[in-house]
PDB file of C-alpha atoms in Angstrom:
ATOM      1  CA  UNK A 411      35.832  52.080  18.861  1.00 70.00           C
ATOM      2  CA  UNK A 412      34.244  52.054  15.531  1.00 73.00           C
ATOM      3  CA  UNK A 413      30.286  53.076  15.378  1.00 75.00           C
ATOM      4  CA  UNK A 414      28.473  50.365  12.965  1.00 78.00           C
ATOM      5  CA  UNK A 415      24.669  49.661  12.020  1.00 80.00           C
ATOM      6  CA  UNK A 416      24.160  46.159  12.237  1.00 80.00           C
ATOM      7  CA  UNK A 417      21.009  45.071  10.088  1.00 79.00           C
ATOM      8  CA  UNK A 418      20.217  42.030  11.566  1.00 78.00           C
ATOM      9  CA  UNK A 419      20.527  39.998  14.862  1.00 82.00           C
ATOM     10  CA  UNK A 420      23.746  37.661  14.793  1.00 80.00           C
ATOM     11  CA  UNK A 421      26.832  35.779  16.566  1.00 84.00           C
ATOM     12  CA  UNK A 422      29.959  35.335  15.682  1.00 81.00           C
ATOM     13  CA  UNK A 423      32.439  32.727  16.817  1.00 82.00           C
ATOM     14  CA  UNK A 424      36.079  33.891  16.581  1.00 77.00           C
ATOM     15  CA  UNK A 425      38.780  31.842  14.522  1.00 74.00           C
ATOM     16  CA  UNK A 426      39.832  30.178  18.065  1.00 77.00           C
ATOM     17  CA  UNK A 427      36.648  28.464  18.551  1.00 74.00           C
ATOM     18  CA  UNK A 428      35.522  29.639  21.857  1.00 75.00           C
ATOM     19  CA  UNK A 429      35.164  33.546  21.788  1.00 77.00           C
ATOM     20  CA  UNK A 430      31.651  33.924  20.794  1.00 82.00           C
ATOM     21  CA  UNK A 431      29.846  37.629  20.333  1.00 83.00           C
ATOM     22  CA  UNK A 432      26.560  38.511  20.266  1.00 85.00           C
ATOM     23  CA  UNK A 433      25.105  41.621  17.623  1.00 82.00           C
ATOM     24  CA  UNK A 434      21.887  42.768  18.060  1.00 84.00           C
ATOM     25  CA  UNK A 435      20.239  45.226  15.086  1.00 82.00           C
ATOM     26  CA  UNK A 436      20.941  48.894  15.146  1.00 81.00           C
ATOM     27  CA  UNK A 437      23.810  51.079  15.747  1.00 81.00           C
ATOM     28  CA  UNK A 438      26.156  49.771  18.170  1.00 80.00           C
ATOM     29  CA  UNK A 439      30.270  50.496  18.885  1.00 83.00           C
ATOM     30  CA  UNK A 440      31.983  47.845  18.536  1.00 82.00           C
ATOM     31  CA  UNK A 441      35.886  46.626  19.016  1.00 82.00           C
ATOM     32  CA  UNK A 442      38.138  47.128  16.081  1.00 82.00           C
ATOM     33  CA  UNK A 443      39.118  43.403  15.701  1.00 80.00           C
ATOM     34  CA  UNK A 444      35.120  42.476  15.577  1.00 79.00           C
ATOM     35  CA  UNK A 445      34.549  45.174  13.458  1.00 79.00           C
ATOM     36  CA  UNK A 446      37.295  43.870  10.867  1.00 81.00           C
ATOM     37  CA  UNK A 447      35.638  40.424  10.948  1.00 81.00           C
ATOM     38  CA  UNK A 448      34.580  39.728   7.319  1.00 79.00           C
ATOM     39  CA  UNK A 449      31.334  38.509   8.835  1.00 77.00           C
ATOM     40  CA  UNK A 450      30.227  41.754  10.563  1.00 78.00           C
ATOM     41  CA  UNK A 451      31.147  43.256   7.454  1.00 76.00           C
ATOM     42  CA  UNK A 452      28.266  41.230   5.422  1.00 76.00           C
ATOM     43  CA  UNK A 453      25.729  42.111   8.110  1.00 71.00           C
ATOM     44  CA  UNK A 454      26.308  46.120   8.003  1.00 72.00           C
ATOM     45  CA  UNK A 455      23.916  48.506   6.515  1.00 70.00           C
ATOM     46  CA  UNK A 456      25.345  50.571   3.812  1.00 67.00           C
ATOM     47  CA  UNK A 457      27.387  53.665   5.227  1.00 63.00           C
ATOM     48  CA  UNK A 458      24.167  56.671   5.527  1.00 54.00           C
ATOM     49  CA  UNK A 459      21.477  54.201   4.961  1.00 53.00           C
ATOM     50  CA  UNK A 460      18.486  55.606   6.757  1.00 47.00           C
ATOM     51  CA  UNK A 461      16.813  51.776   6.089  1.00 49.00           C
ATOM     52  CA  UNK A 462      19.179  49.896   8.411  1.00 48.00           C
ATOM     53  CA  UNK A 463      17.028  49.160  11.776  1.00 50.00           C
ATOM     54  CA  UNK A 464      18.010  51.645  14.262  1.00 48.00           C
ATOM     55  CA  UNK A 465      16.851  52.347  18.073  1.00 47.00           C
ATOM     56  CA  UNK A 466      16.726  50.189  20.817  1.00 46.00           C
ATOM     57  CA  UNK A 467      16.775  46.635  20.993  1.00 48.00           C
ATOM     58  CA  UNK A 468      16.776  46.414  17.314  1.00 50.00           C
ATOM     59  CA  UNK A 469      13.059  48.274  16.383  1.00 49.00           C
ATOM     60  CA  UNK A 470      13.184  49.117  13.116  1.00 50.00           C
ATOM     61  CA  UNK A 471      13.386  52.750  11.619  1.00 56.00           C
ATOM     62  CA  UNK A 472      10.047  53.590   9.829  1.00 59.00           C
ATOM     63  CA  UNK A 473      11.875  53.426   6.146  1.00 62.00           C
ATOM     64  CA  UNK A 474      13.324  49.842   6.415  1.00 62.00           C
ATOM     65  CA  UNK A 475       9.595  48.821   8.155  1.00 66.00           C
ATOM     66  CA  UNK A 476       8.178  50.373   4.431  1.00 68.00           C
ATOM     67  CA  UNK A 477      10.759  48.528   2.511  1.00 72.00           C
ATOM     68  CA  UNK A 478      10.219  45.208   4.260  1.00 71.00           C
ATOM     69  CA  UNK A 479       6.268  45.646   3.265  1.00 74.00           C
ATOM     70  CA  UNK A 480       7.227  46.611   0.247  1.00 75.00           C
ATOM     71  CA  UNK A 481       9.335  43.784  -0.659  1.00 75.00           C
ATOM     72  CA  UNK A 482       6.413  41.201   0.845  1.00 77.00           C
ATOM     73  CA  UNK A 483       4.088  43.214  -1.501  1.00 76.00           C
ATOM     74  CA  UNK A 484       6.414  42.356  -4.636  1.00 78.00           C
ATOM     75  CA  UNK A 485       6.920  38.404  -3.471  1.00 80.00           C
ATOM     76  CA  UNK A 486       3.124  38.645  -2.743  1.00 79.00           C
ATOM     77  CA  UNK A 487       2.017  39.279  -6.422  1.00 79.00           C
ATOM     78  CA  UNK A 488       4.822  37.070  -8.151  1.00 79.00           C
ATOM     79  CA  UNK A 489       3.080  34.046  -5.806  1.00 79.00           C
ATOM     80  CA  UNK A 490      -0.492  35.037  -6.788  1.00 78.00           C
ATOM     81  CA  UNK A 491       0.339  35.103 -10.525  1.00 79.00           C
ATOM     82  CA  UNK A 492       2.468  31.947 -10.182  1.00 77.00           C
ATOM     83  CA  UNK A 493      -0.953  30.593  -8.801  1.00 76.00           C
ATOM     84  CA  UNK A 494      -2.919  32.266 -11.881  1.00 77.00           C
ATOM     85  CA  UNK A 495      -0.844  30.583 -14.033  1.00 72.00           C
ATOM     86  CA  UNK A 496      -1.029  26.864 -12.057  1.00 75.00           C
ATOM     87  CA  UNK A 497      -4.823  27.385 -11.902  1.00 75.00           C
ATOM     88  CA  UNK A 498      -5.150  28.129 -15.960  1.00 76.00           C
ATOM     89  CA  UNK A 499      -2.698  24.736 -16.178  1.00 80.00           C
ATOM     90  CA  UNK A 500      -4.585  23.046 -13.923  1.00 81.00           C
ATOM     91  CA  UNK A 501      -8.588  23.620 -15.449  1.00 83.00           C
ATOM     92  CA  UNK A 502      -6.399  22.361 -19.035  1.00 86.00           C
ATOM     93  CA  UNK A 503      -5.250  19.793 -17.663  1.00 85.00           C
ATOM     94  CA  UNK A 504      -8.489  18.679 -16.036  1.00 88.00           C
ATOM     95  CA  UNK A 505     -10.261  19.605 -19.345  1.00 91.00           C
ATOM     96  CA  UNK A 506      -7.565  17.059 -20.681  1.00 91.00           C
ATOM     97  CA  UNK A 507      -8.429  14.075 -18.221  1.00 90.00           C
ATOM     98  CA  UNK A 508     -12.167  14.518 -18.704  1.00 92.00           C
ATOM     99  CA  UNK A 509     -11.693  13.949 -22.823  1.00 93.00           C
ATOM    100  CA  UNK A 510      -9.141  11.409 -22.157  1.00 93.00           C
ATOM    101  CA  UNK A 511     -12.094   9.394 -19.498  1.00 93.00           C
ATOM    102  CA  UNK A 512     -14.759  10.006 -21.810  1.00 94.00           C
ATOM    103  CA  UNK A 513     -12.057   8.152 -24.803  1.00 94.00           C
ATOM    104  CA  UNK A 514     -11.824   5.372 -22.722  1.00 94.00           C
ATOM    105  CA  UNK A 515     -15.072   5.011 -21.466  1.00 93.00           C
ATOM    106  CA  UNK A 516     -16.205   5.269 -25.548  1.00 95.00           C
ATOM    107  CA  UNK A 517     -13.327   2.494 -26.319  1.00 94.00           C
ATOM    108  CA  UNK A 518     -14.301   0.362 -23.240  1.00 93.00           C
ATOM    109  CA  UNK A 519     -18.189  -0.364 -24.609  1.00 94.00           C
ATOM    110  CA  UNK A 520     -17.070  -1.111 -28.017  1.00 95.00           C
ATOM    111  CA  UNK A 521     -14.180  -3.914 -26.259  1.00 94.00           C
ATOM    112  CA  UNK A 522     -16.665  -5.213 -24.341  1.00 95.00           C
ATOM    113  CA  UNK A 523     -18.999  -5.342 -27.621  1.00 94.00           C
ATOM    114  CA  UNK A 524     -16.512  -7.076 -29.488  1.00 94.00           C
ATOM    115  CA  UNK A 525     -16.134  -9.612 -26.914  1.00 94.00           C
ATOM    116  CA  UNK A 526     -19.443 -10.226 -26.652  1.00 93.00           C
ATOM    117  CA  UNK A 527     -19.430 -10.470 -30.433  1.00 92.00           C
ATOM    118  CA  UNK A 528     -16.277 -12.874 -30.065  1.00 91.00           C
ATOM    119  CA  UNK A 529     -17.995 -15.309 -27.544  1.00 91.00           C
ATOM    120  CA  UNK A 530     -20.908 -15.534 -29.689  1.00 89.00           C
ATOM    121  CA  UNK A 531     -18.803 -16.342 -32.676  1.00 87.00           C
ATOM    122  CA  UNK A 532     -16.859 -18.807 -30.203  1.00 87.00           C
ATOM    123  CA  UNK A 533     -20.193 -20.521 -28.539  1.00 87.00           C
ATOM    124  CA  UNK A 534     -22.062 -20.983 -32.629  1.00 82.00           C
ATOM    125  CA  UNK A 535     -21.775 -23.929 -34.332  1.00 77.00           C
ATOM    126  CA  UNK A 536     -18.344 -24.440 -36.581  1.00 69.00           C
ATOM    127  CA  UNK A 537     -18.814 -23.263 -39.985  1.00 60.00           C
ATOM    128  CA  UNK A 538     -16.917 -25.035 -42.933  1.00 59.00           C
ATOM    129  CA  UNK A 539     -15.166 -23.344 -45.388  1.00 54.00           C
ATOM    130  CA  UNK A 540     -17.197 -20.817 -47.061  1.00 54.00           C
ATOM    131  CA  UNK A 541     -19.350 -22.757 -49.765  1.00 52.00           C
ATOM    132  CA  UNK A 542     -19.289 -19.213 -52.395  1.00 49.00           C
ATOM    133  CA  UNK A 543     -21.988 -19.095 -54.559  1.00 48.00           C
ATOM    134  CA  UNK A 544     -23.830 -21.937 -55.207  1.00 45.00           C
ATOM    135  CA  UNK A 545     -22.835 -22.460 -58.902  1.00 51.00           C
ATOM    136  CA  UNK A 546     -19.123 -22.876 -57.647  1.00 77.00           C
ATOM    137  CA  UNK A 547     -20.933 -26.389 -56.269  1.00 84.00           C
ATOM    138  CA  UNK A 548     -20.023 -29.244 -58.978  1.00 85.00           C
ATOM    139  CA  UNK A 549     -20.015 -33.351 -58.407  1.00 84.00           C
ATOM    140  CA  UNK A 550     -16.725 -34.568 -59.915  1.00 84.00           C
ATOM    141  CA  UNK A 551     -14.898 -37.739 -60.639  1.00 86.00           C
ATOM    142  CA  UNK A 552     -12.305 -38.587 -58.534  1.00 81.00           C
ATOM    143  CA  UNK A 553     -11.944 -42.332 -60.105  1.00 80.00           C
ATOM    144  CA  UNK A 554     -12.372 -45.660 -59.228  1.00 80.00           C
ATOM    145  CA  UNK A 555     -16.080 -45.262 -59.635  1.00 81.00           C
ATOM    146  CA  UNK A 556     -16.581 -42.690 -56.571  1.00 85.00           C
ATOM    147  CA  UNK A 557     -17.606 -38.859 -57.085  1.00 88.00           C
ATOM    148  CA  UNK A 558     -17.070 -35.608 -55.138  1.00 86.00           C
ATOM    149  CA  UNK A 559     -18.435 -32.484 -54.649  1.00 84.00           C
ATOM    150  CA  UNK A 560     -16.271 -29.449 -54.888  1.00 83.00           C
ATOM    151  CA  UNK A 561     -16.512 -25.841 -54.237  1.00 80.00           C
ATOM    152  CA  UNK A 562     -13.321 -24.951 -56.204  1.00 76.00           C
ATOM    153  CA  UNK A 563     -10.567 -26.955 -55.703  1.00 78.00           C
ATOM    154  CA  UNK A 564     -11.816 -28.083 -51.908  1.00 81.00           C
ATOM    155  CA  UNK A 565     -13.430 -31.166 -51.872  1.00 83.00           C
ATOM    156  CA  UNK A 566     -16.565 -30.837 -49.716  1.00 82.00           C
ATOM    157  CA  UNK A 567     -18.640 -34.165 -49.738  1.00 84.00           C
ATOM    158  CA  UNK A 568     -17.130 -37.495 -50.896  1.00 81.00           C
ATOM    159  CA  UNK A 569     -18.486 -40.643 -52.286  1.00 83.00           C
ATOM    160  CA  UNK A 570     -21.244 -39.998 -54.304  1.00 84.00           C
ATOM    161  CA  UNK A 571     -22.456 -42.761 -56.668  1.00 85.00           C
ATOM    162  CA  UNK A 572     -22.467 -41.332 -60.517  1.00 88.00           C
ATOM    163  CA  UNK A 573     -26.150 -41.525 -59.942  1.00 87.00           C
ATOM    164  CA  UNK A 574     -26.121 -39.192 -56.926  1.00 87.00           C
ATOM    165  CA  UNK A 575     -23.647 -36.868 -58.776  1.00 86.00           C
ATOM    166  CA  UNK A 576     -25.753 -36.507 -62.114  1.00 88.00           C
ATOM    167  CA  UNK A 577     -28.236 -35.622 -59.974  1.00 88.00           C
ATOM    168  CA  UNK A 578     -26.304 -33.136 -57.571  1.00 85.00           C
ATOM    169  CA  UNK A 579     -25.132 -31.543 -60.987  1.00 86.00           C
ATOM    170  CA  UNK A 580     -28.510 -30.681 -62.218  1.00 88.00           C
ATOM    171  CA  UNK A 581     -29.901 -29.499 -59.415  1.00 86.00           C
ATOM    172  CA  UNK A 582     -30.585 -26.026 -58.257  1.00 85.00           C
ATOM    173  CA  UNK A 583     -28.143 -23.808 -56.688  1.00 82.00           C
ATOM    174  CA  UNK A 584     -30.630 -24.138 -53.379  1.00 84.00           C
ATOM    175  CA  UNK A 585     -30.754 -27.062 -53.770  1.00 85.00           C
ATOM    176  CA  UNK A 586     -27.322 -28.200 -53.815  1.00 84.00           C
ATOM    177  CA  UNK A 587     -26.286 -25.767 -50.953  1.00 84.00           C
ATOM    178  CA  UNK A 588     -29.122 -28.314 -48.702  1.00 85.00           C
ATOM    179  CA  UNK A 589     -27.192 -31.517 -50.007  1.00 86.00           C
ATOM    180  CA  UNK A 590     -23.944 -30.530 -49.206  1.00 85.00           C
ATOM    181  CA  UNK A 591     -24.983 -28.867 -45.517  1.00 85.00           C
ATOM    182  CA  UNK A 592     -27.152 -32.291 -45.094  1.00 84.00           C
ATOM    183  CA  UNK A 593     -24.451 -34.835 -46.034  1.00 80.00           C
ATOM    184  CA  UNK A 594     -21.865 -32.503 -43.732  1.00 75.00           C
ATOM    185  CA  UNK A 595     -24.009 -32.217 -40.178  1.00 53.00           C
TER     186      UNK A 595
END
């Protein structure tokens, strides 16, 4: 019977289903057809290996006990610097979110300014088209004996008497801007 060291604890279930054998770490014999098994063969330690567990119920030798720290060791510092880097992404990212609150807190007072603004505008009296500068104000004939006033082309108080609209002409500026807000309220 063939001599093998088994690395780690296993059983294997035979091609018919039912046979089922147990391996247990360290250096065992072992029958020729288990020994042949493709899946005994994955689970050997390398021919000489002084690693492979070894002794009694499966203790293992001192080297493979080193090994095994030494392996934790290595995953041990590629999970702290994985952390290092999460923690450098995560104070960015933070940093991020803080500028991004402050940016909305900023943009949130001037909506709510502008709304105020907006109701104010909303709740004040309707203006009439803009009146420009006062000169722009001019009584005009618009026949059959009746006069307007027009700012431009936009007729802005209607019949006036030719009396009334000599007048409005030769007014003041001031003075015209009262007539036409008068004869609008």
């Amino acid at each position: 019977m063939p001599q093998l060291n088994i690395v780690r604890a296993f059983t294997l279930l035979l091609d018919d289903g039912e046979t089922k054998v147990a391996f247990k770490p360290g250096l065992q014999e072992v029958d020729q057809t288990y020994a042949a098994h493709w899946y005994v063969r994955e689970n050997l330690a390398p021919e000489g290996d002084a690693t492979a567990p070894a002794g009694e119920g499966g203790a293992p030798a001192p080297a493979h006990d080193m090994i095994l720290r030494a392996d934790a060791d290595v995953e041990l510092d590629g999970v702290r610097r994985a952390h290092e880097i999460t923690s450098g992404q995560l104070d960015e990212a933070m940093r991020t979110v803080a500028t991004l609150v402050e940016e909305r807190d900023r943009l949130s007072d001037e909506v709510k300014a502008l709304r105020a603004e907006i109701a104010a505008l909303r709740a004040a009296p309707p203006v009439s088209p803009p009146l420009g500068d006062a000169p722009a104000l001019v009584a005009r004939h618009r026949g059959g004996g009746s006069y307007s006033v027009m700012n431009g082309e936009v007729e802005v108080v209607q019949s006036l008497s030719k009396a009334e609209a000599e007048a409005f002409n030769a007014a003041e500026p001031e003075a015209k801007s009262a007539f036409v807000a008068s004869r609008k309220a």
